[in-house]
Tab-separated table of C-alpha atoms in Angstrom:
chain	number	residue	atom	x	y	z
A	1	UNK	CA	30.679	-19.084	-27.910
A	2	UNK	CA	28.629	-16.734	-25.744
A	3	UNK	CA	26.860	-14.031	-27.706
A	4	UNK	CA	26.737	-10.407	-26.498
A	5	UNK	CA	22.995	-10.735	-25.914
A	6	UNK	CA	23.652	-13.707	-23.605
A	7	UNK	CA	26.263	-11.744	-21.699
A	8	UNK	CA	23.647	-9.128	-20.862
A	9	UNK	CA	21.615	-11.732	-18.973
A	10	UNK	CA	24.673	-13.344	-17.389
A	11	UNK	CA	25.662	-9.944	-15.998
A	12	UNK	CA	22.112	-9.216	-14.857
A	13	UNK	CA	21.961	-12.559	-13.047
A	14	UNK	CA	25.249	-11.791	-11.298
A	15	UNK	CA	23.820	-8.564	-9.910
A	16	UNK	CA	20.517	-10.205	-9.013
A	17	UNK	CA	22.150	-13.013	-7.053
A	18	UNK	CA	24.046	-10.398	-5.066
A	19	UNK	CA	20.727	-8.674	-4.319
A	20	UNK	CA	19.107	-11.982	-3.314
A	21	UNK	CA	21.890	-12.631	-0.829
A	22	UNK	CA	22.119	-9.091	0.494
A	23	UNK	CA	18.333	-8.717	0.901
A	24	UNK	CA	17.770	-12.309	2.037
A	25	UNK	CA	15.133	-13.028	-0.607
A	26	UNK	CA	13.913	-16.591	-0.159
A	27	UNK	CA	11.497	-18.241	-2.591
A	28	UNK	CA	9.502	-21.391	-1.902
A	29	UNK	CA	12.114	-23.670	-3.473
A	30	UNK	CA	14.569	-22.564	-0.760
A	31	UNK	CA	12.053	-22.527	2.105
A	32	UNK	CA	11.959	-25.235	4.754
A	33	UNK	CA	9.018	-26.377	6.850
A	34	UNK	CA	10.072	-28.110	10.078
A	35	UNK	CA	13.550	-28.660	8.608
A	36	UNK	CA	12.102	-30.262	5.457
A	37	UNK	CA	12.194	-28.644	2.028
A	38	UNK	CA	8.770	-27.236	1.169
A	39	UNK	CA	8.528	-29.385	-1.995
A	40	UNK	CA	9.100	-32.596	-0.027
A	41	UNK	CA	6.853	-31.503	2.823
A	42	UNK	CA	4.050	-30.875	0.326
A	43	UNK	CA	4.152	-34.429	-1.025
A	44	UNK	CA	4.577	-35.887	2.436
A	45	UNK	CA	1.309	-34.255	3.512
A	46	UNK	CA	-0.971	-34.412	0.473
A	47	UNK	CA	-0.146	-37.982	-0.551
A	48	UNK	CA	-1.659	-39.352	2.655
A	49	UNK	CA	-4.902	-37.338	2.623
A	50	UNK	CA	-8.171	-37.896	0.779
A	51	UNK	CA	-9.059	-35.329	-1.870
A	52	UNK	CA	-12.501	-33.805	-2.218
A	53	UNK	CA	-11.679	-32.761	-5.777
A	54	UNK	CA	-9.093	-34.524	-7.898
A	55	UNK	CA	-6.090	-32.602	-9.288
A	56	UNK	CA	-2.581	-33.063	-10.663
A	57	UNK	CA	-0.440	-32.563	-7.556
A	58	UNK	CA	2.845	-32.392	-9.502
A	59	UNK	CA	1.574	-29.695	-11.864
A	60	UNK	CA	0.316	-27.647	-8.940
A	61	UNK	CA	3.495	-27.674	-6.842
A	62	UNK	CA	5.692	-26.821	-9.817
A	63	UNK	CA	3.345	-23.996	-10.768
A	64	UNK	CA	3.432	-22.637	-7.217
A	65	UNK	CA	7.228	-22.877	-7.110
A	66	UNK	CA	7.649	-21.127	-10.478
A	67	UNK	CA	5.359	-18.300	-9.371
A	68	UNK	CA	7.389	-17.932	-6.168
A	69	UNK	CA	10.605	-17.740	-8.220
A	70	UNK	CA	9.031	-15.021	-10.354
A	71	UNK	CA	8.111	-12.996	-7.267
A	72	UNK	CA	11.711	-13.269	-6.060
A	73	UNK	CA	13.094	-12.301	-9.478
A	74	UNK	CA	10.852	-9.249	-9.869
A	75	UNK	CA	11.494	-8.136	-6.291
A	76	UNK	CA	15.232	-8.426	-6.939
A	77	UNK	CA	14.835	-6.231	-10.022
A	78	UNK	CA	12.994	-3.618	-7.954
A	79	UNK	CA	15.847	-3.501	-5.426
A	80	UNK	CA	18.355	-3.313	-8.277
A	81	UNK	CA	16.604	-0.429	-10.055
A	82	UNK	CA	15.414	1.650	-7.094
A	83	UNK	CA	18.605	3.721	-6.602
A	84	UNK	CA	18.205	5.122	-10.123
A	85	UNK	CA	14.472	5.882	-10.376
A	86	UNK	CA	12.944	9.351	-10.524
A	87	UNK	CA	12.204	10.982	-7.176
A	88	UNK	CA	10.371	14.235	-8.080
A	89	UNK	CA	10.933	15.834	-4.662
A	90	UNK	CA	14.689	15.508	-5.262
A	91	UNK	CA	14.438	16.741	-8.869
A	92	UNK	CA	12.882	20.164	-8.395
A	93	UNK	CA	9.344	18.702	-8.474
A	94	UNK	CA	9.841	17.687	-12.118
A	95	UNK	CA	9.276	14.221	-13.541
A	96	UNK	CA	11.299	13.591	-16.686
A	97	UNK	CA	11.017	9.815	-16.559
A	98	UNK	CA	14.328	7.982	-17.027
A	99	UNK	CA	14.784	4.446	-18.364
A	100	UNK	CA	15.203	2.938	-14.879
A	101	UNK	CA	11.949	4.413	-13.666
A	102	UNK	CA	10.236	3.240	-16.859
A	103	UNK	CA	11.272	-0.356	-16.033
A	104	UNK	CA	10.811	-0.210	-12.255
A	105	UNK	CA	7.116	0.727	-12.326
A	106	UNK	CA	5.957	-1.945	-14.840
A	107	UNK	CA	7.842	-4.560	-12.791
A	108	UNK	CA	5.899	-3.346	-9.740
A	109	UNK	CA	2.661	-3.966	-11.664
A	110	UNK	CA	3.804	-7.461	-12.660
A	111	UNK	CA	4.803	-8.566	-9.178
A	112	UNK	CA	1.364	-7.589	-7.838
A	113	UNK	CA	-0.066	-10.054	-10.362
A	114	UNK	CA	2.387	-12.796	-9.410
A	115	UNK	CA	1.579	-12.533	-5.715
A	116	UNK	CA	-2.116	-12.723	-6.605
A	117	UNK	CA	-1.408	-15.828	-8.727
A	118	UNK	CA	0.376	-17.478	-5.811
A	119	UNK	CA	-2.576	-16.982	-3.481
A	120	UNK	CA	-4.986	-18.116	-6.175
A	121	UNK	CA	-3.102	-21.445	-6.221
A	122	UNK	CA	-3.312	-21.668	-2.420
A	123	UNK	CA	-7.073	-21.273	-2.787
A	124	UNK	CA	-7.044	-24.108	-5.341
A	125	UNK	CA	-4.989	-26.330	-3.038
A	126	UNK	CA	-7.419	-25.918	-0.143
A	127	UNK	CA	-10.412	-26.431	-2.438
A	128	UNK	CA	-9.020	-29.821	-3.457
A	129	UNK	CA	-9.063	-31.067	0.153
A	130	UNK	CA	-11.901	-29.225	1.918
A	131	UNK	CA	-15.602	-29.191	1.120
A	132	UNK	CA	-16.311	-25.510	0.525
A	133	UNK	CA	-19.430	-26.058	-1.566
A	134	UNK	CA	-17.986	-23.829	-4.287
A	135	UNK	CA	-18.233	-24.343	-8.031
A	136	UNK	CA	-14.755	-24.623	-9.533
A	137	UNK	CA	-15.177	-21.399	-11.513
A	138	UNK	CA	-15.792	-19.514	-8.257
A	139	UNK	CA	-12.677	-20.759	-6.452
A	140	UNK	CA	-10.419	-17.926	-5.287
A	141	UNK	CA	-8.501	-17.577	-2.049
A	142	UNK	CA	-11.134	-15.139	-0.743
A	143	UNK	CA	-14.123	-17.353	-1.562
A	144	UNK	CA	-12.374	-20.425	-0.149
A	145	UNK	CA	-11.619	-18.676	3.144
A	146	UNK	CA	-15.182	-17.328	3.349
A	147	UNK	CA	-16.735	-20.752	2.687
A	148	UNK	CA	-14.370	-22.895	4.722
A	149	UNK	CA	-16.020	-25.790	6.602
A	150	UNK	CA	-17.119	-24.739	10.090
A	151	UNK	CA	-15.451	-27.686	11.836
A	152	UNK	CA	-12.019	-26.377	10.813
A	153	UNK	CA	-12.526	-22.661	11.413
A	154	UNK	CA	-11.270	-22.937	15.001
A	155	UNK	CA	-8.148	-24.815	13.927
A	156	UNK	CA	-4.963	-22.883	14.737
A	157	UNK	CA	-3.676	-23.086	11.168
A	158	UNK	CA	-6.930	-21.867	9.674
A	159	UNK	CA	-6.892	-18.954	12.132
A	160	UNK	CA	-3.282	-18.124	11.242
A	161	UNK	CA	-3.947	-18.405	7.500
A	162	UNK	CA	-7.127	-16.357	7.710
A	163	UNK	CA	-5.408	-13.650	9.784
A	164	UNK	CA	-2.611	-13.473	7.207
A	165	UNK	CA	-5.155	-13.230	4.405
A	166	UNK	CA	-7.233	-10.543	6.132
A	167	UNK	CA	-4.308	-8.429	7.371
A	168	UNK	CA	-1.806	-8.685	4.516
A	169	UNK	CA	-3.174	-10.336	1.384
A	170	UNK	CA	-6.669	-8.948	0.951
A	171	UNK	CA	-5.474	-5.380	0.392
A	172	UNK	CA	-2.917	-6.519	-2.214
A	173	UNK	CA	-5.635	-8.409	-4.098
A	174	UNK	CA	-7.741	-5.228	-4.139
A	175	UNK	CA	-4.765	-3.276	-5.510
A	176	UNK	CA	-4.102	-5.971	-8.098
A	177	UNK	CA	-7.708	-5.657	-9.311
A	178	UNK	CA	-7.202	-1.911	-9.785
A	179	UNK	CA	-3.984	-2.532	-11.744
A	180	UNK	CA	-5.437	-5.221	-14.020
A	181	UNK	CA	-8.771	-3.567	-14.738
A	182	UNK	CA	-8.272	0.165	-14.262
A	183	UNK	CA	-4.834	1.709	-13.798
A	184	UNK	CA	-1.249	0.414	-14.073
A	185	UNK	CA	1.255	1.297	-11.346
A	186	UNK	CA	3.161	3.448	-13.835
A	187	UNK	CA	0.048	5.480	-14.650
A	188	UNK	CA	-0.712	5.902	-10.958
A	189	UNK	CA	2.706	7.364	-10.178
A	190	UNK	CA	3.502	9.233	-13.382
A	191	UNK	CA	0.171	10.949	-13.939
A	192	UNK	CA	-0.555	11.116	-10.219
A	193	UNK	CA	2.464	13.356	-9.731
A	194	UNK	CA	1.181	15.879	-12.260
A	195	UNK	CA	-2.510	15.616	-11.431
A	196	UNK	CA	-1.761	16.333	-7.762
A	197	UNK	CA	0.889	18.982	-8.330
A	198	UNK	CA	-0.677	21.296	-5.733
A	199	UNK	CA	-1.352	18.573	-3.156
A	200	UNK	CA	1.877	17.917	-1.300
A	201	UNK	CA	0.420	15.183	0.923
A	202	UNK	CA	-0.691	13.044	-2.017
A	203	UNK	CA	2.653	13.542	-3.748
A	204	UNK	CA	4.490	12.543	-0.573
A	205	UNK	CA	2.321	9.440	-0.212
A	206	UNK	CA	2.916	8.443	-3.841
A	207	UNK	CA	6.658	8.877	-3.440
A	208	UNK	CA	6.744	6.873	-0.200
A	209	UNK	CA	4.779	4.050	-1.812
A	210	UNK	CA	6.993	4.069	-4.888
A	211	UNK	CA	10.225	3.878	-2.906
A	212	UNK	CA	8.777	1.157	-0.671
A	213	UNK	CA	7.891	-1.404	-3.349
A	214	UNK	CA	11.020	-3.584	-2.921
A	215	UNK	CA	10.506	-4.061	0.838
A	216	UNK	CA	6.770	-4.453	0.333
A	217	UNK	CA	7.246	-7.379	-2.026
A	218	UNK	CA	10.070	-8.886	0.005
A	219	UNK	CA	7.527	-9.065	2.825
A	220	UNK	CA	4.947	-10.608	0.506
A	221	UNK	CA	7.443	-13.225	-0.644
A	222	UNK	CA	7.721	-14.189	3.017
A	223	UNK	CA	3.932	-14.175	3.457
A	224	UNK	CA	3.648	-16.547	0.491
A	225	UNK	CA	6.074	-19.002	2.072
A	226	UNK	CA	4.329	-18.815	5.436
A	227	UNK	CA	0.883	-19.097	3.875
A	228	UNK	CA	1.923	-22.211	1.967
A	229	UNK	CA	3.129	-23.730	5.251
A	230	UNK	CA	-0.134	-22.898	7.047
A	231	UNK	CA	-2.174	-24.379	4.184
A	232	UNK	CA	-0.246	-27.658	4.292
A	233	UNK	CA	-0.457	-27.907	8.068
A	234	UNK	CA	-4.184	-27.273	7.827
A	235	UNK	CA	-4.510	-30.089	5.273
A	236	UNK	CA	-2.492	-32.271	7.642
A	237	UNK	CA	-5.313	-31.931	10.190
A	238	UNK	CA	-7.555	-34.004	7.898
A	239	UNK	CA	-8.007	-37.737	8.534
A	240	UNK	CA	-5.545	-40.107	6.921
A	241	UNK	CA	-6.447	-42.040	3.793
A	242	UNK	CA	-7.966	-45.433	4.377
A	243	UNK	CA	-6.936	-48.155	1.972
């Protein structure tokens, strides 16, 4: 017997899967690298390379895949909720927050954190195979990229990964720091609307950012998949294990 509470989630999943298909949201578990599933490609590459620092490769890939699924799920929720959120410019410049808006904005905060977590794991993965000279407690994607061994900095996959980090990921990490330590997305938009009541440009910018979160994180889901591919292909440039 299915309980009413279970039916709520069954119905939500039905709508989410429609969003996934319509918006073409692809997480790492569905992503292919050179016609090979990302999970299989990962083991194919890392199992034949020497590790600078030992780690549990199964734990890591499952963790990365679960984070990717969470990014997809939260992005799907943003697409699902966006048609019903508050748009002050369409509501006589008022902001009487409705229940959809009150869910949409916290989900936007959470997905920032999940994207950060994904890239943190990519930093870990590279640290396990390349001599960065970093202490483990100082391993982040930014520190790994900054301290990458010179002999690999001209490699095409390092260049691609570093460009992706500099152009797309670095700014999100900065925003995530603001969210975690200073101001939630909901606070930024809700109070920002009132605090800037007489500044139309700031209000317009806030509204544009708010409405753009679903596409923004769809793009970041794609960047995560691509970044994972670049990281593995960079590891593949290392010498093979010698028995």
